[in-house]
Amino acid sequence: MNKLATYTLVLAFCVGAYYAAVAAEKTTEPAKEEAAQAAPAEAAKEPVVCFESRKGASEITQREIQPGWPNVKCSPTTGAALWYGDPFDGTVPMGKMPLLDKIPEGHALVKPRSEKLAILPMCGTACHNGVGPAFSPPKLPKDKKAVPIPTMEGLLPEVKDLQHGRGRIWCLDCHHTTQRNKLVDHYGDPISFDQPQLLCGKCHGDKLRDWRDGIHGKRIGEWASTGKKRWFTCTECHNPHNVQDGARNKGFVQLQPEPPPQLPMGMKDGKHEKLHPIAH
Amino acid sequence: MAVNDKSPAVQGKAEVPENSAPPASADPSKAVLKTSRRDFLRGGGMLSLSSLMGTAALMSHSSDARAAIEWAEHFQKNYRLMTPEEKNEARIRLEKRYSAEYGKTVTVDTTEAQPGVLMGYALNVRKCIGCRRCVKACVAENNQTRGTRPGERIEWIQVLRMERGEFSKEKMDHGYPEGLGIQVGGNAYTPAGQVLEGQYHYEPEAVPEKDATYMPIACMQCEKPPCVKVCPVRTTYREADGPVVIDYNWCIGCRMCMGACPYWARRINVANPVLPKEEMNPVTHYLGNRPRMRGVVEKCHWCLQRTRQGRYPACVEVCPVGARKFGNLLDPESEVSLILARKNVFRLKAELNTFPKFFYFYD
């Protein structure tokens, strides 16, 4: 019995080795051809840019970190970021935050927002520059009523109908009086646009506390409580000018959903789901 | 002759008194096994038969790198019974096979659970906007089949859309049975609060819709998983750090686990998986996202290839509203522990005593 087993085993290994060798030769050739065809097609493509949380906030440009390993994968239907190859792409240290002492240096990262805010560098130079009839003599606004300026409304349509604070706040409660490319804190000191949490936490203290502990908002990277993470700041997800838009029921702007799952076999649409066993 | 050969083994077993036997353990590494599966197969007739069959299978198979590996996989043990050396062999074998199949360097991780870690998950149902980005991120990460024909598309996360019920004055006493007015605010026909029948195939132009709430459902990684109880080949089991995993090589595709799971979390590859080479994720884990074959069951494993290396799962990273939270339940400072301490938390179908480590919360 054992002799028979040994012979069969030897035979089997010989045949197996032969077929493996044949298989290896065949597979290498088509792979080369495919690679040659794919190379020019990829070079011709435009760079893919996808949005991260909401449209109009932080964006990310697709590129290859290693061959076959992109920094991000984007949705072909909605243009949203779907998968991160490198969660720390384009980030900088968050800077000092009160009560975040337990996190080691350099483990809290943010993506600078000021680069993406297209008109921000112009605010302090083009219009709010302290030059012109409105500034001579230099004066501060007498009341807290926004003066409609057509240029401003053209640049930022949502300020025409500010949906934040139910009419109780106005521009200079958040924006700095003299430095228009900065936000303002309770003492009148400027806050960078990259640290909006210092401003928003003035009123939304409960949300700031939850955000600081990682319960509110989004963080990507390492899951350990002291791990290296990229923190999403307030304005990356919320548009502070229209958080109370009545057309939706949440603080987040509406967006296009990804396509639905595959329908059960033989079904044309998903209407069967709306049929309840009891008619109403 | 044959009886004489076996007799020493029989005597050896008989010598052990019954009352000294250790209690039965669910952990197979503690199981008392006199002979392993490999030793058994090594015995004469079985081997010659198996090798003949194996050769036949090899010769009839299409000539690719997969066929050479299948030979070794044929004799592979259940992953939980493998020694570290055998796991390493399996890893090298699979890396070779997948690299040839997908035309790029594929790594198969076999990292074990770390002590002091019990993974937990929390989802804010009030925040979810139903955008399905987690569903697609999961597919991009976990190498699911993504063909177009029936059964060729698998998604592990389902997002359930539920309509809001209504409270209205004129319907207050329209209870069931008619006229009795037994329910206040809503009745059997127009329930108040959530309508339990949900929709998975919703397709509006924009989400969130005003009169809907959304509830994503995937594997709950139960502490007492019904799927593990029913698996006849014990190929699905709970890992020491929490997730319930599957050794795909030992799955026989009987779908008992699919029937047992109360959360509709498991999927079977009824067709040959369709996974384009350029979309394949080359960073894989043996118990996680390595490419599956036809006829095996798969499900969410909390991105083991990421979480064992410290990264957040893919669905957590793409959620645009930050509704998904992941962390170590044994660390009181972790996100999930803080949610359990502070927020209003519930488990889905808690009455079934499956003890999920996936918590829903709202604030």
XYZ file of C-alpha atoms in Angstrom:
643
model
C 0.000 0.000 0.000
C 2.701 2.452 0.987
C 4.723 1.668 -2.154
C 1.711 2.426 -4.337
C 1.210 5.733 -2.505
C 4.837 6.774 -3.033
C 4.759 6.022 -6.754
C 1.528 7.918 -7.285
C 2.838 10.841 -5.317
C 5.996 11.051 -7.436
C 3.926 10.842 -10.614
C 1.579 13.523 -9.395
C 4.378 15.911 -8.500
C 6.042 15.435 -11.894
C 2.819 16.202 -13.749
C 2.097 19.108 -11.464
C 5.531 20.633 -11.963
C 5.247 20.303 -15.747
C 1.895 22.031 -15.893
C 3.068 24.767 -13.586
C 6.016 25.455 -15.864
C 3.780 25.625 -18.941
C 1.377 27.934 -17.128
C 4.145 30.304 -16.086
C 5.381 30.688 -19.673
C 1.924 31.436 -21.010
C 0.948 34.036 -18.422
C 3.979 36.281 -18.845
C 3.368 37.165 -22.489
C -0.140 38.682 -22.387
C 0.761 40.602 -19.232
C 3.476 42.490 -21.094
C 1.135 43.417 -23.932
C -1.480 44.727 -21.540
C 1.049 46.895 -19.758
C 2.188 48.431 -23.039
C -1.382 49.306 -24.011
C -2.287 50.794 -20.637
C 0.700 53.156 -20.400
C -0.200 55.754 -23.099
C -3.870 55.770 -22.103
C -3.038 56.823 -18.531
C -0.649 59.575 -19.595
C -3.379 61.257 -21.662
C -5.834 61.481 -18.740
C -6.422 64.739 -16.905
C -5.726 64.762 -13.171
C -8.754 63.631 -11.204
C -9.842 65.992 -8.418
C -12.388 64.802 -5.879
C -14.070 66.517 -2.946
C -13.622 65.098 0.526
C -16.511 65.867 2.857
C -18.826 68.341 1.154
C -18.667 69.966 -2.258
C -16.933 73.328 -2.253
C -14.684 72.563 0.719
C -11.411 70.607 0.809
C -10.445 68.773 -2.354
C -7.787 66.247 -3.192
C -5.972 65.614 -6.485
C -5.420 62.008 -7.452
C -1.825 60.897 -8.023
C 0.193 57.736 -7.666
C 2.280 57.404 -4.501
C 3.725 54.080 -5.646
C 3.039 52.225 -8.886
C -0.532 50.955 -8.610
C -1.135 52.725 -5.272
C -3.015 56.038 -5.604
C -3.252 58.575 -2.774
C -7.023 58.586 -3.171
C -9.712 56.802 -5.175
C -12.602 58.910 -6.422
C -16.170 57.934 -7.153
C -16.869 57.911 -10.910
C -20.529 58.836 -10.340
C -20.367 61.609 -7.736
C -16.720 62.716 -7.691
C -16.408 62.106 -3.959
C -13.273 60.727 -2.316
C -13.897 57.035 -1.663
C -10.667 55.555 -0.406
C -7.477 56.995 1.075
C -4.106 55.501 0.138
C -2.385 58.158 2.238
C -4.575 59.798 4.909
C -1.943 62.444 5.723
C -1.554 63.768 2.188
C -1.101 67.572 2.230
C -1.520 68.018 5.996
C 0.257 70.228 8.532
C 0.371 70.042 12.355
C -2.813 71.447 13.893
C -1.039 73.774 16.298
C -1.905 74.492 19.923
C -5.350 73.443 21.045
C -6.459 73.681 24.671
C -6.900 70.316 26.445
C -5.221 68.277 23.723
C -2.031 67.747 25.707
C -2.277 63.952 25.743
C -1.738 63.694 22.011
C 1.968 63.492 21.124
C 3.531 66.273 19.118
C 2.778 65.990 15.408
C 0.005 63.409 15.843
C -2.814 65.889 15.280
C -2.812 67.084 11.689
C -5.101 69.302 9.665
C -5.317 70.207 6.025
C -4.789 73.966 5.638
C -7.991 75.510 4.370
C -6.639 78.927 3.409
C -5.008 77.537 0.245
C -8.354 76.348 -1.048
C -10.305 79.511 -0.229
C -9.762 81.137 -3.591
C -10.649 84.745 -2.793
C -9.125 84.822 0.693
C -5.748 86.387 -0.270
C -7.601 89.134 -2.121
C -9.924 90.108 0.747
C -7.345 92.144 2.620
C -5.665 93.627 -0.456
C -8.319 94.309 -3.086
C -11.252 95.711 -1.088
C -10.840 95.587 2.711
C -7.450 97.253 2.536
C -8.062 100.452 4.485
C -7.802 102.599 1.330
C -10.658 104.527 -0.289
C -13.513 106.851 0.657
C -15.042 104.431 3.161
C -11.822 104.380 5.163
C -10.970 108.096 5.336
C -11.229 108.892 8.125
C -10.903 105.229 9.283
C -14.020 104.190 11.178
C -15.704 101.088 12.470
C -19.332 100.243 11.645
C -21.817 102.016 13.935
C -24.478 99.294 13.971
C -24.513 95.573 13.321
C -26.444 95.725 10.067
C -24.740 94.335 7.009
C -24.586 96.812 4.134
C -25.424 94.961 0.912
C -22.410 95.204 -1.395
C -23.072 93.801 -4.910
C -19.460 92.654 -5.377
C -19.510 90.762 -2.098
C -22.830 89.106 -2.899
C -21.564 88.172 -6.333
C -18.509 86.478 -4.879
C -20.358 84.696 -2.081
C -24.058 84.285 -2.969
C -24.937 82.664 0.369
C -24.176 85.843 2.377
C -27.221 87.529 0.867
C -29.421 85.323 2.995
C -27.259 84.317 5.931
C -28.647 81.073 7.402
C -26.829 80.990 10.705
C -27.881 82.207 14.132
C -31.495 82.971 13.093
C -30.798 86.632 12.495
C -28.924 87.048 15.769
C -25.401 87.236 14.363
C -23.779 89.183 11.591
C -20.508 89.162 9.615
C -18.194 90.746 12.173
C -19.227 88.364 14.951
C -17.025 85.842 13.191
C -14.824 87.829 10.799
C -12.105 90.152 12.057
C -12.889 93.854 11.845
C -9.673 95.012 10.236
C -7.982 91.812 9.061
C -10.530 90.331 6.699
C -8.494 87.216 5.946
C -8.778 86.249 9.617
C -11.532 85.179 11.984
C -11.996 86.721 15.413
C -12.205 85.426 18.985
C -13.987 86.896 22.026
C -11.072 89.226 22.789
C -10.913 90.627 19.263
C -7.726 88.749 18.464
C -7.402 87.210 15.008
C -7.862 83.450 14.395
C -6.488 81.696 11.313
C -8.950 80.235 8.804
C -7.140 76.924 9.381
C -8.335 76.820 13.019
C -12.068 77.557 12.768
C -12.737 75.371 15.822
C -11.405 78.161 18.027
C -14.105 80.428 16.627
C -17.024 77.997 16.398
C -16.387 76.743 19.943
C -17.295 80.204 21.221
C -20.981 79.304 20.869
C -21.003 75.574 20.132
C -19.069 74.510 23.202
C -20.721 71.094 23.461
C -19.785 70.310 19.883
C -16.237 71.525 20.479
C -15.916 69.195 23.442
C -17.186 66.225 21.441
C -14.965 67.155 18.509
C -11.942 67.336 20.763
C -12.701 63.834 22.059
C -13.316 62.489 18.560
C -17.041 61.859 19.029
C -18.186 64.688 16.770
C -16.676 65.179 13.343
C -14.354 63.178 11.241
C -10.800 61.962 11.759
C -8.762 59.659 9.548
C -5.481 57.835 10.048
C -4.715 55.670 13.085
C -7.522 54.549 15.412
C -5.547 54.408 18.686
C -6.588 57.270 20.976
C -3.082 58.753 20.839
C -2.494 57.779 17.210
C -1.547 59.994 14.301
C -4.726 61.389 12.818
C -5.848 63.959 10.340
C -8.613 66.026 11.957
C -11.321 67.537 9.794
C -12.030 71.057 11.005
C -15.543 72.558 11.316
C -15.693 74.292 7.945
C -14.524 71.260 6.003
C -17.924 69.679 6.636
C -20.222 72.626 7.485
C -20.689 75.777 5.440
C -21.031 78.385 8.218
C -23.047 80.700 5.953
C -25.939 78.298 5.335
C -26.036 75.700 8.127
C -29.755 76.293 8.650
C -30.959 75.766 5.116
C -34.591 74.749 5.411
C -34.616 72.337 2.466
C -32.894 69.612 4.461
C -33.245 68.230 7.943
C -29.619 68.112 9.029
C -26.667 70.432 9.437
C -24.981 68.896 6.459
C -25.479 70.048 2.893
C -27.363 67.770 0.499
C -25.342 65.784 -2.018
C -25.796 63.140 -4.672
C -25.785 59.576 -3.300
C -23.722 56.733 -4.712
C -25.592 54.210 -6.898
C -27.845 51.669 -5.142
C -26.988 47.970 -4.728
C -27.749 45.323 -7.312
C -31.442 44.559 -7.663
C -32.734 41.094 -6.834
C -32.598 38.839 -9.876
C -35.361 39.505 -12.369
C -36.456 42.826 -10.880
C -36.511 45.979 -12.976
C -36.626 48.567 -10.200
C -36.808 48.962 -6.434
C -40.552 49.707 -6.238
C -41.259 46.424 -4.477
C -39.673 47.906 -1.377
C -42.360 50.536 -1.098
C -45.179 48.001 -1.062
C -46.164 47.378 2.511
C -47.921 44.192 3.492
C -50.739 46.306 4.906
C -52.029 48.945 2.527
C -52.080 52.495 3.835
C -3.081 -6.865 9.362
C -4.778 -3.535 9.271
C -6.284 -4.150 12.689
C -2.856 -4.935 14.134
C -1.419 -1.687 12.709
C -4.049 0.436 14.362
C -4.175 -1.427 17.665
C -1.434 0.547 19.521
C -3.229 3.798 18.880
C -6.497 2.326 20.093
C -4.841 1.022 23.229
C -3.193 4.365 23.900
C -6.510 6.132 23.833
C -8.175 3.502 25.979
C -5.554 3.960 28.721
C -6.637 7.546 29.390
C -9.334 7.434 32.091
C -12.465 9.303 31.053
C -12.803 11.509 34.113
C -9.307 12.992 33.647
C -10.136 14.397 30.221
C -10.111 18.223 30.159
C -13.440 19.964 29.593
C -14.369 20.548 25.986
C -13.101 23.886 24.756
C -14.416 26.017 21.927
C -10.824 27.016 21.188
C -9.471 24.434 18.753
C -5.883 25.106 19.812
C -6.820 23.637 23.191
C -8.699 20.720 21.714
C -7.279 17.294 22.483
C -6.341 15.798 19.143
C -4.309 12.622 18.902
C -3.976 12.768 15.136
C -4.093 15.833 12.922
C -5.823 15.894 9.569
C -2.458 15.793 7.844
C -1.375 12.647 9.696
C -4.624 11.002 8.814
C -4.240 11.771 5.122
C -0.707 10.499 5.198
C -2.071 7.004 5.684
C -1.692 4.780 2.594
C -4.893 4.362 0.624
C -6.316 7.796 1.309
C -3.201 9.506 0.008
C -3.012 7.558 -3.216
C -6.686 8.254 -3.871
C -6.378 11.940 -3.068
C -3.259 12.412 -5.125
C -4.841 10.691 -8.094
C -7.849 12.976 -7.813
C -5.602 15.963 -7.355
C -3.630 15.088 -10.469
C -6.819 14.687 -12.428
C -8.035 18.072 -11.229
C -4.706 19.605 -12.086
C -4.700 18.219 -15.605
C -8.231 19.231 -16.388
C -7.701 22.764 -15.019
C -6.735 25.748 -17.150
C -2.975 26.175 -17.100
C -2.347 29.147 -14.852
C -0.417 29.830 -11.665
C -3.519 29.122 -9.645
C -3.478 25.431 -10.506
C -0.010 24.850 -9.067
C -1.013 26.415 -5.773
C -4.286 24.549 -5.488
C -2.306 21.399 -5.060
C -0.822 22.651 -1.795
C -4.053 24.278 -0.676
C -5.744 20.932 -1.007
C -3.802 19.731 2.030
C -4.019 22.929 4.046
C -5.275 22.821 7.635
C -7.945 24.999 9.172
C -6.275 28.356 9.798
C -6.787 28.159 13.560
C -4.975 24.801 13.731
C -1.976 25.906 11.686
C 1.392 26.396 13.327
C 3.150 29.733 12.684
C 5.349 27.969 10.101
C 2.342 26.601 8.272
C 0.700 30.023 8.314
C 3.849 31.479 6.820
C 3.879 28.810 4.106
C 0.265 29.572 3.298
C 1.073 33.278 3.192
C 3.947 32.839 0.731
C 1.850 30.508 -1.405
C -1.034 32.959 -1.593
C 1.216 35.955 -2.268
C 2.742 34.087 -5.194
C -0.638 33.088 -6.519
C -2.291 36.507 -6.239
C 0.751 38.347 -7.596
C 0.671 36.201 -10.717
C -3.087 36.483 -11.037
C -3.335 40.273 -10.654
C -0.009 41.309 -12.204
C 1.284 43.253 -9.189
C 2.983 42.619 -5.858
C 0.255 41.420 -3.512
C 0.963 41.064 0.202
C -0.997 38.691 2.420
C -0.771 39.714 6.057
C -1.088 37.138 8.841
C -0.745 39.526 11.809
C -2.352 38.095 14.928
C -4.583 39.904 17.418
C -2.717 42.204 19.802
C -3.265 41.785 23.556
C -5.259 44.525 25.233
C -7.318 45.282 22.148
C -11.041 44.700 21.784
C -12.293 46.469 18.713
C -15.573 48.322 18.874
C -17.620 50.397 16.477
C -20.191 53.132 16.919
C -22.456 54.816 14.386
C -24.413 58.007 14.836
C -27.801 57.296 13.240
C -28.874 60.905 13.538
C -25.941 62.074 11.440
C -26.066 59.512 8.643
C -27.202 61.139 5.389
C -27.503 57.927 3.363
C -24.889 58.837 0.734
C -23.616 55.226 0.478
C -19.985 56.342 0.370
C -19.116 53.764 3.031
C -20.567 51.042 0.827
C -18.381 51.961 -2.115
C -15.291 52.513 0.046
C -15.755 49.033 1.440
C -15.828 47.596 -2.079
C -12.703 49.531 -3.065
C -10.862 48.252 0.014
C -12.048 44.684 0.356
C -11.812 43.212 -3.152
C -15.462 42.250 -3.484
C -16.755 41.026 -6.822
C -18.025 43.911 -8.962
C -19.429 42.455 -12.163
C -22.686 43.385 -13.823
C -24.493 40.076 -14.095
C -26.768 38.738 -11.327
C -24.842 37.644 -8.253
C -21.620 39.235 -9.425
C -21.933 42.340 -7.311
C -21.379 42.075 -3.571
C -21.598 44.897 -1.057
C -21.171 44.256 2.644
C -22.810 47.415 3.958
C -26.498 48.026 3.347
C -27.973 51.449 3.929
C -31.602 51.228 4.968
C -33.817 54.222 4.264
C -36.758 54.570 6.606
C -39.644 56.936 6.206
C -40.735 59.010 9.109
C -44.117 58.273 10.555
C -46.537 61.031 11.446
C -48.447 62.355 14.387
C -51.632 64.052 13.244
C -54.726 65.040 15.134
C -57.303 63.597 12.744
C -55.722 60.150 12.825
C -55.343 59.998 16.578
C -58.227 57.587 17.232
C -57.883 55.580 14.001
C -56.407 52.638 15.824
C -56.578 48.989 14.956
C -59.117 47.396 15.281
C -61.018 50.201 13.625
C -62.834 52.584 15.902
C -61.378 51.428 19.201
C -58.721 54.092 19.229
C -56.268 52.034 21.160
C -53.119 53.746 19.983
C -52.249 57.318 20.589
C -50.520 59.040 17.722
C -50.277 56.649 14.851
C -51.895 53.291 14.333
C -51.362 50.055 12.498
C -51.843 51.758 9.136
C -49.864 54.935 9.679
C -47.452 54.266 12.471
C -45.915 57.061 14.435
C -42.169 57.386 14.560
C -40.200 55.098 12.286
C -41.763 52.907 9.656
C -40.092 49.558 9.999
C -40.201 48.613 6.339
C -37.154 50.217 4.809
C -35.751 50.664 1.329
C -32.304 49.698 0.141
C -32.656 50.778 -3.491
C -33.561 54.419 -2.891
C -32.198 56.709 -5.574
C -33.069 60.381 -4.993
C -31.154 63.214 -6.635
C -29.815 64.414 -3.320
C -29.602 63.094 0.215
C -30.519 63.570 3.034
C -34.193 63.731 2.163
C -36.353 65.731 4.504
C -38.719 62.960 5.549
C -36.296 60.067 5.813
C -33.720 58.637 8.158
C -30.966 56.247 7.205
C -29.531 53.254 8.973
C -26.412 51.500 7.657
C -26.217 47.821 8.556
C -23.245 45.478 8.231
C -21.725 42.713 10.322
C -22.176 43.527 14.009
C -19.171 41.396 15.107
C -21.273 39.799 17.833
C -19.709 38.573 21.043
C -22.030 35.564 20.798
C -22.280 35.154 17.024
C -25.040 32.833 15.791
C -23.102 32.294 12.556
C -20.200 30.761 14.472
C -22.541 28.436 16.311
C -23.952 26.934 13.137
C -20.838 26.636 10.972
C -20.418 22.888 10.376
C -16.725 23.152 9.446
C -15.824 25.753 12.078
C -14.273 27.995 9.488
C -15.844 31.145 10.880
C -14.870 32.183 14.386
C -14.332 35.148 16.663
C -10.797 36.495 16.773
C -9.264 37.433 20.125
C -9.488 41.176 19.366
C -13.148 41.002 18.463
C -13.975 40.599 14.771
C -15.659 37.441 13.502
C -13.608 36.157 10.574
C -13.749 33.448 7.925
C -10.988 31.149 6.667
C -12.193 31.159 3.062
C -10.227 28.025 2.203
C -12.262 25.901 4.573
C -15.662 27.385 3.738
C -17.841 24.805 2.036
C -20.490 27.314 0.959
C -23.358 25.648 2.829
C -24.835 29.064 3.776
C -25.868 27.953 7.246
C -24.280 31.134 8.624
C -26.277 33.280 6.208
C -29.458 31.787 7.553
C -28.358 32.165 11.150
C -27.259 35.812 10.946
C -30.056 38.106 12.166
C -28.414 41.171 10.580
C -28.283 40.069 6.906
C -24.536 40.619 7.003
C -23.193 37.656 5.058
C -22.848 37.292 1.294
C -22.024 34.295 -0.859
C -20.032 34.266 -4.082
C -22.530 32.411 -6.247
C -20.652 33.334 -9.416
C -16.947 33.516 -10.158
C -15.814 36.802 -8.572
C -15.166 39.622 -11.047
C -12.239 41.716 -9.824
C -10.383 43.827 -12.414
C -6.589 43.809 -11.994
C -6.248 47.589 -11.777
C -8.953 47.871 -9.088
C -7.593 45.071 -6.911
C -6.279 46.216 -3.524
C -2.841 44.567 -3.163
C -2.633 44.991 0.632
C -4.553 42.038 2.036
C -4.966 39.934 5.168
C -5.437 36.158 5.197
C -8.650 36.456 7.230
C -9.610 39.744 5.635
C -9.788 41.083 2.123
C -7.762 38.570 0.122
C -9.562 37.693 -3.112
C -12.264 35.091 -2.583
C -13.238 32.194 -4.799
C -16.623 31.039 -6.010
C -18.762 29.242 -3.466
C -17.491 30.856 -0.274
C -19.229 33.188 2.137
C -17.768 36.582 2.977
C -18.640 39.521 5.210
C -17.334 42.611 6.960
C -14.286 42.000 9.171
C -13.613 45.625 10.160
C -10.847 45.869 7.557
C -8.523 43.526 9.440
C -5.671 44.326 7.048
C -5.939 47.962 8.171
C -7.014 47.759 11.808
C -4.357 45.212 12.768
C -1.833 47.769 11.452
C -3.451 50.624 13.354
C -5.421 52.253 10.503
C -9.109 53.112 10.694
C -11.444 50.909 8.620
C -12.145 52.244 5.127
C -15.784 53.125 5.857
C -14.794 55.258 8.855
C -12.351 57.227 6.736
C -14.788 58.166 3.980
C -17.932 58.956 5.949
C -18.454 62.614 4.994
C -20.408 63.446 8.147
C -18.177 61.604 10.612
C -21.005 59.360 11.763
C -18.754 56.299 11.963
C -16.445 55.827 14.938
C -13.994 53.039 15.620
C -11.750 52.308 18.596
C -10.550 50.054 21.358
C -13.261 49.180 23.877
C -10.607 48.412 26.514
C -9.140 51.922 26.247
C -11.281 54.356 28.299
C -9.980 57.283 26.225
C -10.957 55.814 22.864
C -13.734 57.288 20.760
C -16.036 54.310 21.200
C -15.549 54.148 24.965
C -16.342 57.835 25.296
C -19.483 57.407 23.204
C -20.614 54.525 25.399
C -20.008 56.688 28.443
C -21.751 59.832 27.206
C -24.240 59.203 24.441
C -27.533 57.395 24.011
C -26.509 54.009 22.689
C -28.462 51.017 21.423
C -27.642 47.732 19.762
C -29.608 46.418 16.808
C -31.875 43.507 17.826
C -30.456 43.496 21.331
C -33.204 41.106 22.395
C -31.498 38.280 20.510
C -28.585 38.277 22.980
C -25.967 38.303 20.267
C -24.117 41.148 22.056
C -22.877 43.101 19.045
C -19.765 45.247 19.341
C -21.360 47.583 16.816
C -23.292 50.313 18.625
C -25.752 52.813 17.247
C -25.958 56.145 19.034
C -27.530 59.567 18.730
C -27.007 62.869 20.426
